[in-house]
Short mmCIF file of C-alpha atoms in Angstrom, two decimals:
data_model
loop_
_atom_site.label_atom_id
_atom_site.label_comp_id
_atom_site.label_asym_id
_atom_site.label_seq_id
_atom_site.Cartn_x
_atom_site.Cartn_y
_atom_site.Cartn_z
CA MET A 1 9.08 -9.01 -20.77
CA SER A 2 7.88 -10.30 -17.91
CA SER A 3 4.95 -12.42 -17.23
CA ILE A 4 5.03 -11.65 -13.43
CA SER A 5 3.59 -7.57 -13.48
CA PHE A 6 5.57 -5.68 -10.64
CA GLU A 7 2.99 -5.10 -8.70
CA LYS A 8 2.69 -8.91 -7.83
CA LYS A 9 6.98 -9.01 -7.22
CA ILE A 10 5.78 -6.28 -4.12
CA ALA A 11 2.55 -8.49 -2.87
CA GLU A 12 5.71 -10.96 -2.94
CA ALA A 13 8.16 -9.14 -1.22
CA PHE A 14 5.32 -8.99 1.33
CA ASN A 15 4.99 -12.87 1.51
CA LEU A 16 1.01 -12.10 0.14
CA LYS A 17 0.93 -15.57 -1.52
CA ASP A 18 -2.77 -17.55 -1.27
CA GLU A 19 -4.96 -17.19 2.16
CA ARG A 20 -2.26 -14.26 3.20
CA TRP A 21 -4.79 -11.83 0.82
CA LEU A 22 -7.53 -13.18 2.67
CA LYS A 23 -5.58 -12.38 6.68
CA HIS A 24 -4.76 -9.08 3.99
CA ALA A 25 -7.74 -8.34 4.23
CA ASN A 26 -9.11 -7.47 7.73
CA PRO A 27 -9.42 -4.66 7.97
CA TRP A 28 -7.85 -4.36 10.98
CA SER A 29 -4.59 -5.69 9.27
CA ILE A 30 -5.85 -2.58 6.49
CA TRP A 31 -5.76 0.37 8.18
CA THR A 32 -3.11 -0.02 11.39
CA ARG A 33 -1.17 -0.87 8.03
CA PHE A 34 -1.90 2.73 6.10
CA ALA A 35 -1.27 4.77 10.17
CA THR A 36 2.63 4.13 9.93
CA LEU A 37 3.59 6.17 7.04
CA PRO A 38 3.49 9.42 10.02
CA PHE A 39 5.37 6.84 12.41
CA LEU A 40 8.07 5.88 9.98
CA VAL A 41 8.10 10.15 8.87
CA VAL A 42 8.29 11.11 12.63
CA ALA A 43 11.05 8.39 13.11
CA ILE A 44 13.49 9.67 10.17
CA TRP A 45 12.69 12.10 11.03
CA SER A 46 13.69 11.51 15.55
CA ARG A 47 17.40 11.41 13.95
CA ALA A 48 17.89 15.77 14.14
CA TRP A 49 17.72 14.55 18.22
CA ILE A 50 18.76 11.38 18.25
CA GLY A 51 21.43 10.45 15.69
CA TRP A 52 21.27 6.53 14.52
CA PHE A 53 19.18 5.43 16.96
CA CYS A 54 17.05 6.77 14.73
CA LEU A 55 16.88 3.02 13.10
CA ILE A 56 15.81 1.43 15.98
CA PRO A 57 11.72 2.61 15.37
CA ILE A 58 12.33 2.56 12.08
CA ALA A 59 13.56 -1.05 11.62
CA ILE A 60 10.69 -1.81 14.35
CA LEU A 61 7.87 0.11 12.04
CA ILE A 62 9.55 -1.66 8.92
CA ILE A 63 9.27 -4.94 10.40
CA TRP A 64 5.63 -3.90 11.44
CA LEU A 65 5.41 -3.70 7.55
CA PHE A 66 6.21 -6.59 7.06
CA VAL A 67 4.95 -8.59 9.15
CA ASN A 68 1.09 -7.46 9.65
CA PRO A 69 -0.12 -8.98 6.52
CA THR A 70 -0.13 -12.42 8.58
CA LEU A 71 -1.03 -10.84 11.89
CA PHE A 72 -4.64 -10.64 10.97
CA LYS A 73 -7.37 -13.78 10.95
CA ALA A 74 -9.57 -13.00 7.32
CA PRO A 75 -12.33 -11.43 7.65
CA LYS A 76 -15.99 -13.26 8.14
CA HIS A 77 -17.04 -11.03 4.65
CA LEU A 78 -15.91 -8.74 1.61
CA ASN A 79 -17.79 -6.18 2.66
CA HIS A 80 -15.71 -4.03 3.77
CA TRP A 81 -14.36 -1.03 1.98
CA GLY A 82 -11.08 -1.27 2.87
CA SER A 83 -10.67 -5.32 1.94
CA LYS A 84 -12.13 -4.72 -1.43
CA ALA A 85 -9.38 -2.64 -2.13
CA VAL A 86 -7.33 -4.65 -1.39
CA LEU A 87 -8.64 -7.66 -3.56
CA GLY A 88 -8.89 -6.11 -6.33
CA GLU A 89 -4.39 -5.17 -5.61
CA LYS A 90 -4.02 -8.80 -5.48
CA LEU A 91 -6.25 -9.17 -9.16
CA TRP A 92 -3.93 -5.85 -10.05
CA SER A 93 -1.14 -7.54 -8.68
CA GLU A 94 -1.87 -10.73 -11.02
CA ARG A 95 -3.08 -8.49 -14.00
CA LYS A 96 -0.80 -9.94 -16.22
CA THR A 97 -2.16 -13.82 -16.56
CA ASN A 98 -5.98 -12.52 -15.53
CA PRO A 99 -6.83 -9.70 -16.99
CA VAL A 100 -7.99 -6.57 -15.43
CA PRO A 101 -10.27 -4.52 -17.53
CA LYS A 102 -8.10 -2.14 -19.69
CA HIS A 103 -10.32 1.25 -18.32
CA HIS A 104 -9.40 0.39 -15.37
CA TYR A 105 -5.31 1.20 -16.99
CA THR A 106 -5.12 4.85 -17.31
CA PRO A 107 -6.60 5.72 -13.27
CA ILE A 108 -4.02 3.40 -12.22
CA HIS A 109 -1.09 4.68 -13.68
CA ILE A 110 -1.69 7.78 -13.31
CA LEU A 111 -2.70 7.31 -9.61
CA THR A 112 0.71 5.28 -9.15
CA ILE A 113 3.12 7.96 -10.75
CA LEU A 114 1.02 10.85 -7.89
CA GLN A 115 2.38 8.29 -5.17
CA THR A 116 5.52 8.57 -6.36
CA LEU A 117 5.93 12.08 -6.98
CA GLY A 118 4.60 12.59 -3.45
CA SER A 119 7.14 9.89 -2.56
CA ILE A 120 9.99 11.89 -3.80
CA LEU A 121 8.97 15.52 -2.05
CA LEU A 122 8.23 13.35 0.28
CA VAL A 123 12.18 11.96 0.23
CA ILE A 124 13.57 14.91 -0.27
CA GLY A 125 11.63 16.67 2.32
CA LEU A 126 12.18 14.19 4.94
CA TRP A 127 16.47 14.30 3.56
CA ASN A 128 16.47 18.30 3.79
CA PHE A 129 13.97 19.36 6.89
CA HIS A 130 12.44 20.47 5.10
CA LEU A 131 8.39 20.46 7.57
CA TYR A 132 6.31 21.66 4.22
CA LEU A 133 8.26 19.68 1.28
CA THR A 134 7.52 16.74 3.72
CA ILE A 135 3.76 17.45 4.64
CA LEU A 136 2.50 18.05 1.31
CA GLY A 137 4.64 14.67 -0.11
CA ALA A 138 2.87 12.71 2.97
CA SER A 139 -0.31 13.92 1.95
CA ILE A 140 0.14 14.54 -1.74
CA VAL A 141 0.82 10.13 -1.45
CA TYR A 142 -2.04 10.04 0.92
CA MET A 143 -4.58 11.13 -1.01
CA ALA A 144 -3.17 8.85 -4.64
CA LYS A 145 -3.47 6.22 -2.77
CA MET A 146 -7.00 6.72 -1.18
CA TRP A 147 -7.59 7.36 -4.65
CA PHE A 148 -5.99 4.84 -5.64
CA LEU A 149 -7.24 2.52 -3.30
CA ASP A 150 -10.63 3.38 -4.50
CA ARG A 151 -10.19 2.04 -8.25
CA MET A 152 -9.23 -0.91 -7.19
CA VAL A 153 -12.44 -2.02 -5.70
CA TRP A 154 -13.87 -0.78 -8.56
CA VAL A 155 -11.54 -3.20 -9.52
CA PHE A 156 -12.40 -5.44 -7.10
CA GLU A 157 -16.02 -4.62 -8.30
CA ASN A 158 -16.22 -5.19 -11.72
CA MET A 159 -14.09 -9.03 -11.33
CA LYS A 160 -15.68 -10.29 -8.27
CA ASN A 161 -17.11 -13.13 -10.26
CA GLN A 162 -13.54 -14.70 -10.43
CA HIS A 163 -12.16 -17.14 -8.63
CA ILE A 164 -10.29 -15.33 -5.62
CA GLU A 165 -8.05 -16.89 -3.56
#
C-alpha cells in the first residue's frame, strides 16, 4: 500500500507544497477557485453553440484551477473558515504520515462518494445536454463539497496544534 494518499497525489498535481498551501488558504484563492464550476459547466455546454471553440474557455478555466493556488499571498491569520478548510485538507492529504483522528474517516468517505456521484450526474447531464441532470449533479457536488470543507475545518481544529508548513 502506498504511503501517499490519493488526496496528496492530487495536491502534488496542483503543485500544493509547502508555502503554497498557505497561499491557497487565502480566502480569495478559496472562493475564486470554488466559483469556477458554474463557468466550467457553461463552457462545456457551449459546445452546442460554438462547437470546438468551447475548448478555449475550458482550457482557460483548467489553467485557472492550476494557477489559482499560487496567485494570492498567505493570509494574515487563519481565523477564516475557508483558511481552516484548506489547511484541514492539507492535514487530511497527509493522514498516512500524520494520522487524523479516526472519527473523521467515515463522514469524509461518505462525502467523497457523494461528490463523486454528483460529478457522474453532472458529466452525464453535460454529455446529453440534460439541463435538470446537469443542475442536480452540480448541486450535489457543491453541497457535498461544502459539507466536506466544513469537515475539513473540524479536522483542522482537532489538529491545529500540530505543525502546519
